[in-house]
XYZ file of C-alpha atoms in Angstrom:
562
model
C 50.542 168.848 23.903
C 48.740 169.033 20.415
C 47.795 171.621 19.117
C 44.286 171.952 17.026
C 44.368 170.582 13.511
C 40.537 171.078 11.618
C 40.598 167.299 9.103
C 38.551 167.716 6.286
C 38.822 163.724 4.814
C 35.156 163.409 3.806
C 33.135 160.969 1.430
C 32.009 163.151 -1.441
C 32.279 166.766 -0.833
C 34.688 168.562 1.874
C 32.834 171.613 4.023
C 35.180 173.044 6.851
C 33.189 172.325 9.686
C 35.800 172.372 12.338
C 35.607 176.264 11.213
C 31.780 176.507 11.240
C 30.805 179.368 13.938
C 27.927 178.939 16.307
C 24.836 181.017 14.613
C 23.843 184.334 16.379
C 21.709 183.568 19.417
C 18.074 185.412 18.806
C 15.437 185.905 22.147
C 12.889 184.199 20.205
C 11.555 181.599 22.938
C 11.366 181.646 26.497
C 11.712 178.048 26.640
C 13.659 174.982 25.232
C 11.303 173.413 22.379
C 11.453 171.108 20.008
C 9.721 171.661 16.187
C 9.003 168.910 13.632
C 10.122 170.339 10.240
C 8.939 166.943 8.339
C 6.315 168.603 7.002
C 7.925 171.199 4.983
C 10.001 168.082 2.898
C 7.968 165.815 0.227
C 8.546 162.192 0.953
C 5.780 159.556 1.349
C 7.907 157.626 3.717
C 5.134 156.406 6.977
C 6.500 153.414 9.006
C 3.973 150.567 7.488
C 3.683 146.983 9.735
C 0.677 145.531 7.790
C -2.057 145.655 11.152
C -5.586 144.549 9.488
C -6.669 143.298 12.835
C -4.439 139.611 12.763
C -1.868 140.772 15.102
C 1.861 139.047 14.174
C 4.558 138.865 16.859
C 6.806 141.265 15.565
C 4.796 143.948 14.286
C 4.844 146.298 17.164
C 8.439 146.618 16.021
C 8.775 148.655 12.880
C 10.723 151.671 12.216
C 14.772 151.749 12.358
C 16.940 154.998 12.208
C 20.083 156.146 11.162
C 21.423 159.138 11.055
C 23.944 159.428 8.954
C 26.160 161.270 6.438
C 26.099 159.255 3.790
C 27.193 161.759 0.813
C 30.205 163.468 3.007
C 28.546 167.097 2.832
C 28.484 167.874 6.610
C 25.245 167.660 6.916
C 24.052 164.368 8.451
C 21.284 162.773 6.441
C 17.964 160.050 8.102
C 17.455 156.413 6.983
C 14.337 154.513 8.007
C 13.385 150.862 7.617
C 9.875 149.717 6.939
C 7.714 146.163 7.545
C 6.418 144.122 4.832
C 3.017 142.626 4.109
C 2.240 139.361 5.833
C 2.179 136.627 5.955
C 3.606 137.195 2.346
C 6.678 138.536 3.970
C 7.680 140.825 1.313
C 7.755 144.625 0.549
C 4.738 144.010 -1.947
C 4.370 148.109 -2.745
C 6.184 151.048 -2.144
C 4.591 151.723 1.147
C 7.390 148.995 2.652
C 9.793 150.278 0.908
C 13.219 152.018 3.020
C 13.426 155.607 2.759
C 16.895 157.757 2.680
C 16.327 161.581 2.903
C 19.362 163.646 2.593
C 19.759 166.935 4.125
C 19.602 170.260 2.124
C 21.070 172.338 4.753
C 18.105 174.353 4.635
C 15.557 172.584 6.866
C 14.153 170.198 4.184
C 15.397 167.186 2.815
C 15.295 165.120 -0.048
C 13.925 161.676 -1.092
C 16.947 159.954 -2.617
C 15.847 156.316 -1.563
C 15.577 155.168 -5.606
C 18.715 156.748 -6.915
C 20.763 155.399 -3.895
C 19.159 151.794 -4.447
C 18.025 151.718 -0.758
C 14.814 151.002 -0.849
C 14.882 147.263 -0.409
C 11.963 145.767 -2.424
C 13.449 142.430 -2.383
C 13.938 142.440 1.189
C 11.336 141.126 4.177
C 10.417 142.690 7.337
C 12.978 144.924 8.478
C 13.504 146.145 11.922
C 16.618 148.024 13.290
C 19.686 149.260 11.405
C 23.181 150.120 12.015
C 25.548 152.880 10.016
C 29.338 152.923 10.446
C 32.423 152.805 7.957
C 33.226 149.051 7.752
C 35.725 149.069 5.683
C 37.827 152.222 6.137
C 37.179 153.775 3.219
C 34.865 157.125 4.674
C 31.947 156.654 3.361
C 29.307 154.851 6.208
C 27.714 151.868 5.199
C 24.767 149.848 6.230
C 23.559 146.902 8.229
C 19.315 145.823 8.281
C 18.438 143.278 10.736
C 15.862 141.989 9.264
C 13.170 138.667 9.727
C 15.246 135.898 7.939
C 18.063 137.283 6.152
C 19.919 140.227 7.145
C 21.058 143.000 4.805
C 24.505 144.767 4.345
C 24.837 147.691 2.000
C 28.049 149.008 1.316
C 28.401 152.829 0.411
C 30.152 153.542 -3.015
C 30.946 156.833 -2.337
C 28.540 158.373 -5.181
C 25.531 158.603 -3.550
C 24.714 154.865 -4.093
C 25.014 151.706 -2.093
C 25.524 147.985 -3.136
C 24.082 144.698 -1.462
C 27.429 143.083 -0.021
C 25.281 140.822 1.861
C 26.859 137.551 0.135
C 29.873 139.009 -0.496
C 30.611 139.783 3.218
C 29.310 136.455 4.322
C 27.479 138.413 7.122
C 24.147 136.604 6.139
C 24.462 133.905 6.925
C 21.718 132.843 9.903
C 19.498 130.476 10.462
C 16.947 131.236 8.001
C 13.795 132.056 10.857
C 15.841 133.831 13.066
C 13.755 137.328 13.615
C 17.051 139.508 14.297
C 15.872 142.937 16.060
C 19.036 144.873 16.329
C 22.851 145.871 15.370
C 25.691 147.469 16.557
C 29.812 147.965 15.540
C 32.615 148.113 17.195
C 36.041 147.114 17.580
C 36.346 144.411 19.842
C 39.839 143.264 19.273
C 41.076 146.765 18.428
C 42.533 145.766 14.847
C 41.383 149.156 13.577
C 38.135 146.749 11.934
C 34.429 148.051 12.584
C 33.440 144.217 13.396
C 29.421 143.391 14.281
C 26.882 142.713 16.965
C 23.793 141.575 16.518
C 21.013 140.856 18.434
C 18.542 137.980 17.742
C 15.014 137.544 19.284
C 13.985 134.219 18.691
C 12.716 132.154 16.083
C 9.597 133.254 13.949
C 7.951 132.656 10.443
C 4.505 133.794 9.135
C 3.781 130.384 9.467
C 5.184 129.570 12.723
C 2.840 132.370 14.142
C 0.894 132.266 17.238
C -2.123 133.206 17.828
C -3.422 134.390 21.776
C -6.456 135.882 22.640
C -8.122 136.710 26.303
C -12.176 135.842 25.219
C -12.882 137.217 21.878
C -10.306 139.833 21.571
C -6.908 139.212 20.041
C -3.681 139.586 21.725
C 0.081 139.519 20.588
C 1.553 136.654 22.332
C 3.775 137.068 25.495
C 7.470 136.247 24.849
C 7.817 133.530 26.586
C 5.576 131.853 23.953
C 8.680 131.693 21.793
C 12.193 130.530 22.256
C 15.107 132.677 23.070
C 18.839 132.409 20.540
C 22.099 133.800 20.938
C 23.186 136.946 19.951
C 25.814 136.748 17.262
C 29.118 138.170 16.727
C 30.755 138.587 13.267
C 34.701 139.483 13.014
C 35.759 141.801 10.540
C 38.323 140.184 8.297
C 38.961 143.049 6.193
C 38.408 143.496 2.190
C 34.624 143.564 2.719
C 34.790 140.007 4.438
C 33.896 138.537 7.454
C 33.739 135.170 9.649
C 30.915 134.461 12.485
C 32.628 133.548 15.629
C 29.698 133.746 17.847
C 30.554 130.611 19.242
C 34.248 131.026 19.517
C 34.099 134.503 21.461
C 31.641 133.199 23.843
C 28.633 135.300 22.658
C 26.611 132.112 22.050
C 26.565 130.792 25.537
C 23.742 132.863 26.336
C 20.153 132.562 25.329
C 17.867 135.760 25.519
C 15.882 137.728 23.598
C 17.978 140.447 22.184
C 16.230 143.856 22.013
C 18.814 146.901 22.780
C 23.031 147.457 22.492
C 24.887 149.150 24.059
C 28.437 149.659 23.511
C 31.232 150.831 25.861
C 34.490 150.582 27.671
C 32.534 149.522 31.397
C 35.769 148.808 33.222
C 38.123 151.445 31.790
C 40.771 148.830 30.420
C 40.842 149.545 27.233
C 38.376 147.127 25.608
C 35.109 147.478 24.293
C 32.187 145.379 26.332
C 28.417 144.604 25.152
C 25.391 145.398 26.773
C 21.839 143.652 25.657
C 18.635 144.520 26.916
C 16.339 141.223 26.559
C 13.039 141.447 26.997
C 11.546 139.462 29.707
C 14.817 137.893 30.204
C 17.927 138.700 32.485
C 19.874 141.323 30.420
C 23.321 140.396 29.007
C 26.710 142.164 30.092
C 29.295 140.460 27.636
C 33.160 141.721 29.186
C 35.852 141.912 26.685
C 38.235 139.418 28.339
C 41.086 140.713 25.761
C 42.330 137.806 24.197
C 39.770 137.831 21.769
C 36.737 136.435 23.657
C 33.817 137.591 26.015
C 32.291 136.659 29.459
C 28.764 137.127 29.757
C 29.071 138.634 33.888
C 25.822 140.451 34.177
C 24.515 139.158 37.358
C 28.276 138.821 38.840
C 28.038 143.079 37.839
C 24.499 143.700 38.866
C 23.024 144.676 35.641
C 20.935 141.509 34.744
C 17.974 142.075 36.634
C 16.372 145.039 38.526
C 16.560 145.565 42.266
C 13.754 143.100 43.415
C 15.609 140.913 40.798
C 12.785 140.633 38.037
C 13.488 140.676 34.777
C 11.183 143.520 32.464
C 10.511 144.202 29.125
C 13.818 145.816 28.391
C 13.499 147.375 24.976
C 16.084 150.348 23.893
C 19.481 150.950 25.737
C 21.695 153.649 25.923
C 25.161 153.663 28.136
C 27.260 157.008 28.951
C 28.034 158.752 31.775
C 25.176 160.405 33.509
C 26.318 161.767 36.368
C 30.189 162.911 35.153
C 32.464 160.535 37.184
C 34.438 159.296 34.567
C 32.508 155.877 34.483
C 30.042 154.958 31.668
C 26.747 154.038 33.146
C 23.280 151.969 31.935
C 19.917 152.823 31.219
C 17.076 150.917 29.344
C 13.553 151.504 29.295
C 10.050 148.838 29.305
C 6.717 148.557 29.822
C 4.594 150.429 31.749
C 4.201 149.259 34.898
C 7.888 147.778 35.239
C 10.480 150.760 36.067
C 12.990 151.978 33.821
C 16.477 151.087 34.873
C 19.454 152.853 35.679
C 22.359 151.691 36.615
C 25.425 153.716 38.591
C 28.689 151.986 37.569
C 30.723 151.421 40.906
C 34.562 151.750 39.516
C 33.841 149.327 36.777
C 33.392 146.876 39.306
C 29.699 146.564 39.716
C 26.343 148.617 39.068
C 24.418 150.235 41.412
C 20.327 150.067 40.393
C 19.774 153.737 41.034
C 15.753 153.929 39.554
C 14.072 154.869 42.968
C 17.161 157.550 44.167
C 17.060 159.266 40.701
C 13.495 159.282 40.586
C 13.277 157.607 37.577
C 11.356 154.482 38.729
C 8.339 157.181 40.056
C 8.446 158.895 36.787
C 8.423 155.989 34.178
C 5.902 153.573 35.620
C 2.937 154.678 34.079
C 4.864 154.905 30.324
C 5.953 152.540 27.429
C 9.125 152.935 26.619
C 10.854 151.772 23.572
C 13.882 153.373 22.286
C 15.958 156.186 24.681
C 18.949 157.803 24.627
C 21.029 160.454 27.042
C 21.024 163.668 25.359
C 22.320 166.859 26.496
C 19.375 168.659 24.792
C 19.675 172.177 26.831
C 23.788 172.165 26.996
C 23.903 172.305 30.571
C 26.622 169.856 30.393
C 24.611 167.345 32.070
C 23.385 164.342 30.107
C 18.917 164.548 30.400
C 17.265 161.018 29.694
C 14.847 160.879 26.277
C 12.298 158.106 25.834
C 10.102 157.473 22.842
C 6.665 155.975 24.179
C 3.648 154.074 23.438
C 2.208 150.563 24.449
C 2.577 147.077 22.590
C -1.083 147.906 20.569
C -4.169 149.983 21.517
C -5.726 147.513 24.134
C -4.717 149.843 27.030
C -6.117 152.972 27.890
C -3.279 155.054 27.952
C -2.169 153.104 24.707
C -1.187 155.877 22.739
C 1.488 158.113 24.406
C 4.011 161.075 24.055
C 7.600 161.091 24.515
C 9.673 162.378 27.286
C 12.621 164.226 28.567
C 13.792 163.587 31.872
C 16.179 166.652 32.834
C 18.957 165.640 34.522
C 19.601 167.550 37.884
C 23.436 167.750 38.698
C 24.015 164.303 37.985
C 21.488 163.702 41.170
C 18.068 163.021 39.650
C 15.655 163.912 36.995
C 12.982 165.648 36.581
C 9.891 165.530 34.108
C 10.660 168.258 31.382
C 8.321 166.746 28.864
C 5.323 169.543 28.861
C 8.092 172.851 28.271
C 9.264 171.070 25.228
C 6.601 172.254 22.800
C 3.053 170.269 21.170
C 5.475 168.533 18.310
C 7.399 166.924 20.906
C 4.048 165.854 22.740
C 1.968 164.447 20.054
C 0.934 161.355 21.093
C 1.584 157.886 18.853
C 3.018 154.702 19.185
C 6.483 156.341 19.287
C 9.145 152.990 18.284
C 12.579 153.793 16.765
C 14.649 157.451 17.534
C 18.197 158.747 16.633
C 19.942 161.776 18.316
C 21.379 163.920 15.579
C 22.822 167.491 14.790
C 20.528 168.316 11.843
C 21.931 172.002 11.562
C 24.654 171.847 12.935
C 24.045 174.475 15.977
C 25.273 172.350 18.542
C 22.022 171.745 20.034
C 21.393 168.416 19.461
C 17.624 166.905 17.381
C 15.692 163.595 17.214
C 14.056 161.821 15.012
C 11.392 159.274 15.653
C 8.911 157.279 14.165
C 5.623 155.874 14.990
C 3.806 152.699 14.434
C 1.679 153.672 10.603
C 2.812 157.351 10.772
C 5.438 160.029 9.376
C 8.482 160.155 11.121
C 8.925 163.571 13.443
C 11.792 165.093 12.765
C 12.275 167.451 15.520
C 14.897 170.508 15.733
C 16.149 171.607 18.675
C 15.215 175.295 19.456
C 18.333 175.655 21.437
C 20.109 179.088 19.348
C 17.093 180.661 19.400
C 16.908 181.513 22.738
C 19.489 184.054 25.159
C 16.269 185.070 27.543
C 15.579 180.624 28.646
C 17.234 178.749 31.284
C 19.935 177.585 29.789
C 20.501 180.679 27.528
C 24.098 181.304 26.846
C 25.074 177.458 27.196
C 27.936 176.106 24.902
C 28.900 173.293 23.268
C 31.433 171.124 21.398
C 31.116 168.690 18.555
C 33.581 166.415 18.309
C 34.081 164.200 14.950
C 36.803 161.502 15.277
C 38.493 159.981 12.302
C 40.994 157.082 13.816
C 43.987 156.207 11.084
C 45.612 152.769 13.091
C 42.260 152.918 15.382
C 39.061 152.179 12.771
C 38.389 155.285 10.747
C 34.950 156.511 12.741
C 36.918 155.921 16.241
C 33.957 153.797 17.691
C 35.293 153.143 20.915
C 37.421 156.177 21.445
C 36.695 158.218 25.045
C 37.477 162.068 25.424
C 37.273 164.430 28.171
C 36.569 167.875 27.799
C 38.370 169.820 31.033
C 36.905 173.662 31.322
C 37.445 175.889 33.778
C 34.845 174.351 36.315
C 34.978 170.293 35.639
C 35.824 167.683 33.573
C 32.948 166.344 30.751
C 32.807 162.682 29.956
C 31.717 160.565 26.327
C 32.718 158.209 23.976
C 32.482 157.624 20.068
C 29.265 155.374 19.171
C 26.305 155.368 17.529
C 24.618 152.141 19.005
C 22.073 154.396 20.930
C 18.068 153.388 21.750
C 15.923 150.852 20.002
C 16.622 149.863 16.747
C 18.555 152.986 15.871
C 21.599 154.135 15.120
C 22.751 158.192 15.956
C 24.830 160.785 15.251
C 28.765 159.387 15.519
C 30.066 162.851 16.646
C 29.775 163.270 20.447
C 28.253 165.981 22.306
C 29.348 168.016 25.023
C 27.185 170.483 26.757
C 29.467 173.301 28.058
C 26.835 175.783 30.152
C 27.955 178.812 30.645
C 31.355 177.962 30.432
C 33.410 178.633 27.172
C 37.044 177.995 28.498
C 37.562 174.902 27.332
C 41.208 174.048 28.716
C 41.876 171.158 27.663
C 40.334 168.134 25.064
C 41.788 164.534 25.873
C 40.968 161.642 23.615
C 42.043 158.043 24.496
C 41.868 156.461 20.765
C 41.203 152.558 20.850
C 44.594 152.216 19.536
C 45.795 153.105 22.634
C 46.950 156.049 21.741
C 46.259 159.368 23.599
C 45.976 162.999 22.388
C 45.618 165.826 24.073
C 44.440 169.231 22.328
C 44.705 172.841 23.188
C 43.509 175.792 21.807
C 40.110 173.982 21.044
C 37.473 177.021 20.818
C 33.356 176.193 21.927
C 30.529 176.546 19.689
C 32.315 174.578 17.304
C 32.247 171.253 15.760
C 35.614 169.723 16.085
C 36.720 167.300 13.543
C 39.691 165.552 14.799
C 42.240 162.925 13.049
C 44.226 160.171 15.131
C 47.929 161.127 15.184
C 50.210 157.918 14.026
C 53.532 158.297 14.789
């Protein structure tokens, strides 16, 4: 058995988190809410996609997340992407322009966008983003899908990034490929962050079309444009790397590539790839371990819903809902068209578990675009966010709040949404969110933005209150750091073992629509603060198993190497 070691490797600045205590608990609220603090920070930041009333394809999508600690402080900082003007295609002003905000520590944070040179004036439209440490060195870097060609920015370590975009030779695509999406991960477990990325289709300004029903103008339905591969770049290490879509396999399917999700499905050891598409069959690529993929979703169930339509699958998130040990798979849509969950059967097949859950009753009437499980009361059971609002304002209900869908003993969930507070119920064209420990109290935050608006930046009221439900819960932080596995231990799985059950979740910050989240994983504790035992199973292969490990804590936790 290992015993507890705190690391303290960090980018810039070293703060001894692994000793940080949880804050004293006041009996301020009765109830869980959620508070936007973006208000009390100066930044003109507002998610901008050009709408004058000519209505492009892609401009309900605008608004990319990462959360991210980009300066090594502890304190995890917010990135957002912006749109461009069209048909010009180009960040013409400031309003397009990225945004980085780093975190004071103190409930504000800071526009550094300029001095970091992040804020993309050369670039196009930009949609989602992706943060990880690509090259080992532990600082996380950058990936932009953008319309035409993408973006990588590699961190220097000094508060500043650089545009390795030619250097890496990740850009090259074809050159009207509208790429929505991003994820890494180590899919030949080399100890390389290597990169997904999913495409949409083709588009230009000038391949545009226009739809209409009478006089009023409508964005076009997918199926008015084609549907590309997904593509799959291989990390060759000194900031280089090689396309292999075709070789792996990844470009044998055609969708349209909205949401990733990244996990070990079947427990052997290798990281698989989940895409939602919209209005096509979603895409379950399995790591066949020899350095290629099988696209098996309808051989595993998770390519279609029950009555075996396919939906407007936008964001996707994949963990283990209901605590068996088996990561699971959720995406959200349209209103109308359920939300699906899927049960994962022994990695063998998924179970379509909407209707049993209750989660097909609760989502039809909503909009759905990026999600993610997040255990935001620490009842150690993982609840189900959504961030809501239709394609454009034609509907009635266009505009729409978010949810949280409490999850009830891993059995079903139940509608939350109205105890969480009026900043969590403001209603928008909610698009891109990230799950994130702003404070680090354990409770975990979002972040979200909406179509022409300020992001929300919401903090979890969770230490504030001993007299609410869930007063008293615990929690644990845990922040990997892999040595032969790669350095953020994507892909890694732990268990937390307490005195009552075992707790299930896995290193990766692939998580929603467009967004990428907080790398260190959660675990909700309850009332329990015995933890017994903390297992982690490192890509590598190897396993670790830590005693001693005290709650309320965040855990920061380096891969042995013998």
């Amino acid at each position: 058995m290992t015993r507890l070691k705190g690391l303290l490797t960090v980018c810039l600045v070293a703060t001894p988190l692994a000793l940080m205590p949880h804050p004293s608990a006041r009996a301020v609220s009765s109830r869980r809410q959620f508070t936007d603090v973006a208000a009390r920070s100066k930044f003109s930041y507002s998610s901008s996609n050009d709408f004058t009333g000519r209505k492009y394809f892609p401009q309900p999508m605008c608004g990319g997340i990462a959360a991210l600690d980009y300066d090594g402080d502890g304190l995890m900082d917010l990135f957002f992407t912006n749109g461009a003007k069209l048909p010009e295609l180009k960040k013409t002003d400031p309003s397009f322009y990225h945004c980085l905000l780093r975190n004071r520590g103190d409930g504000t944070f800071e526009d550094v966008t300029e001095k970091a040179g992040l804020a993309g004036a050369d670039l196009g439209f930009s949609f989602g983003v992706a943060a990880a440490d690509y090259d080992n060195d532990g600082c996380p870097d950058l990936f932009i899908a953008n319309a035409g060609k993408n973006t990588l920015y590699h961190n220097n370590g000094n508060g500043t990034f650089t545009d390795a975009t030619e250097k890496s030779g990740i850009g090259g695509k074809p050159a009207d490929t509208l790429s929505v999406g991003a994820a890494w991960f180590d899919y030949d477990n080399d100890g390389l962050l290597d990169l997904v990325v999913s495409n949409y289709t083709l588009w230009t300004p000038q391949t545009d079309k226009r739809c209409s029903r009478g006089d009023v103008e409508l964005y076009c339905s997918p199926s008015a444009y084609s549907s590309v591969p997904q593509r799959l770049y291989h990390n060759l290490g000194n900031g280089k790397f090689a396309d292999v879509t075709d070789k792996t396999g990844f470009g044998s399917a055609l969708g349209k590539g909205m949401g990733i999700g990244i996990a070990d499905f079947n427990d052997d050891g290798w990281l698989d790839v989940f895409i939602a598409n919209d209005t096509e069959r979603n895409f379950l690529f399995v790591n066949q371990r020899d350095g290629t993929f099988k696209e098996e979703g309808l051989l595993l169930g998770v390519a279609y819903n029950d009555s075996g339509s396919t939906v407007s699958a936008m964001g996707c998130d994949v963990k283990d809902y209901d605590n068996d040990g088996l990561v699971d798979v959720f995406y959200n849509n349209l209103m109308g068209q359920d939300w699906g969950l899927f049960q994962n059967m022994k990695g063998k097949s998924f179970r379509y578990v909407s209707p049993v859950t209750h989660i097909a009753r609760l989502s039809e009437p909503l909009s759905g675009w990026s999600n993610a499980f997040i255990d935001y009361d620490n009842d150690g059971w993982k609840d189900l966010y959504s961030s809501n609002g239709d394609v454009d304002n034609l509907a009635q209900n266009a505009r729409q709040h978010d949810t949280m869908f409490r999850n009830v003993n891993g059995k079903y969930f139940a509608d939350v949404t109205q105890e969480l507070g009026p900043d969590f119920t403001g209603a928008g064209f909610q698009r891109g969110s990230a799950v994130v420990d702003l404070n680090n109290d354990g409770f975990m935050d979002l972040v979200v933005t909406s179509l022409n608006a300020r992001p929300r930046i919401l903090i979890n009221s969770g230490d504030t209150g001993l007299n609410s439900r869930d007063g008293g819960n615990h929690w644990l932080l845990v922040d990997t750091v892999g040595r032969k596995s790669n350095r953020d231990g994507v892909g890694a799985k732990i268990k937390v073992t307490t005195s009552g059950r075992n707790l299930y979740n896995h290193v990766t910050t692939s998580v929603g629509f467009m967004s990428s989240s907080d790398k260190r994983v959660h675990f909700g504790l309850g009332p329990e603060k015995d933890i017994r035992s903390v297992e982690i199973r490192w890509p590598s292969g190897v396993v670790q198993q830590l005693t001693g490990v005290v709650a309320d804590r965040i855990l920061k936790v380096e891969e042995p190497v013998e």
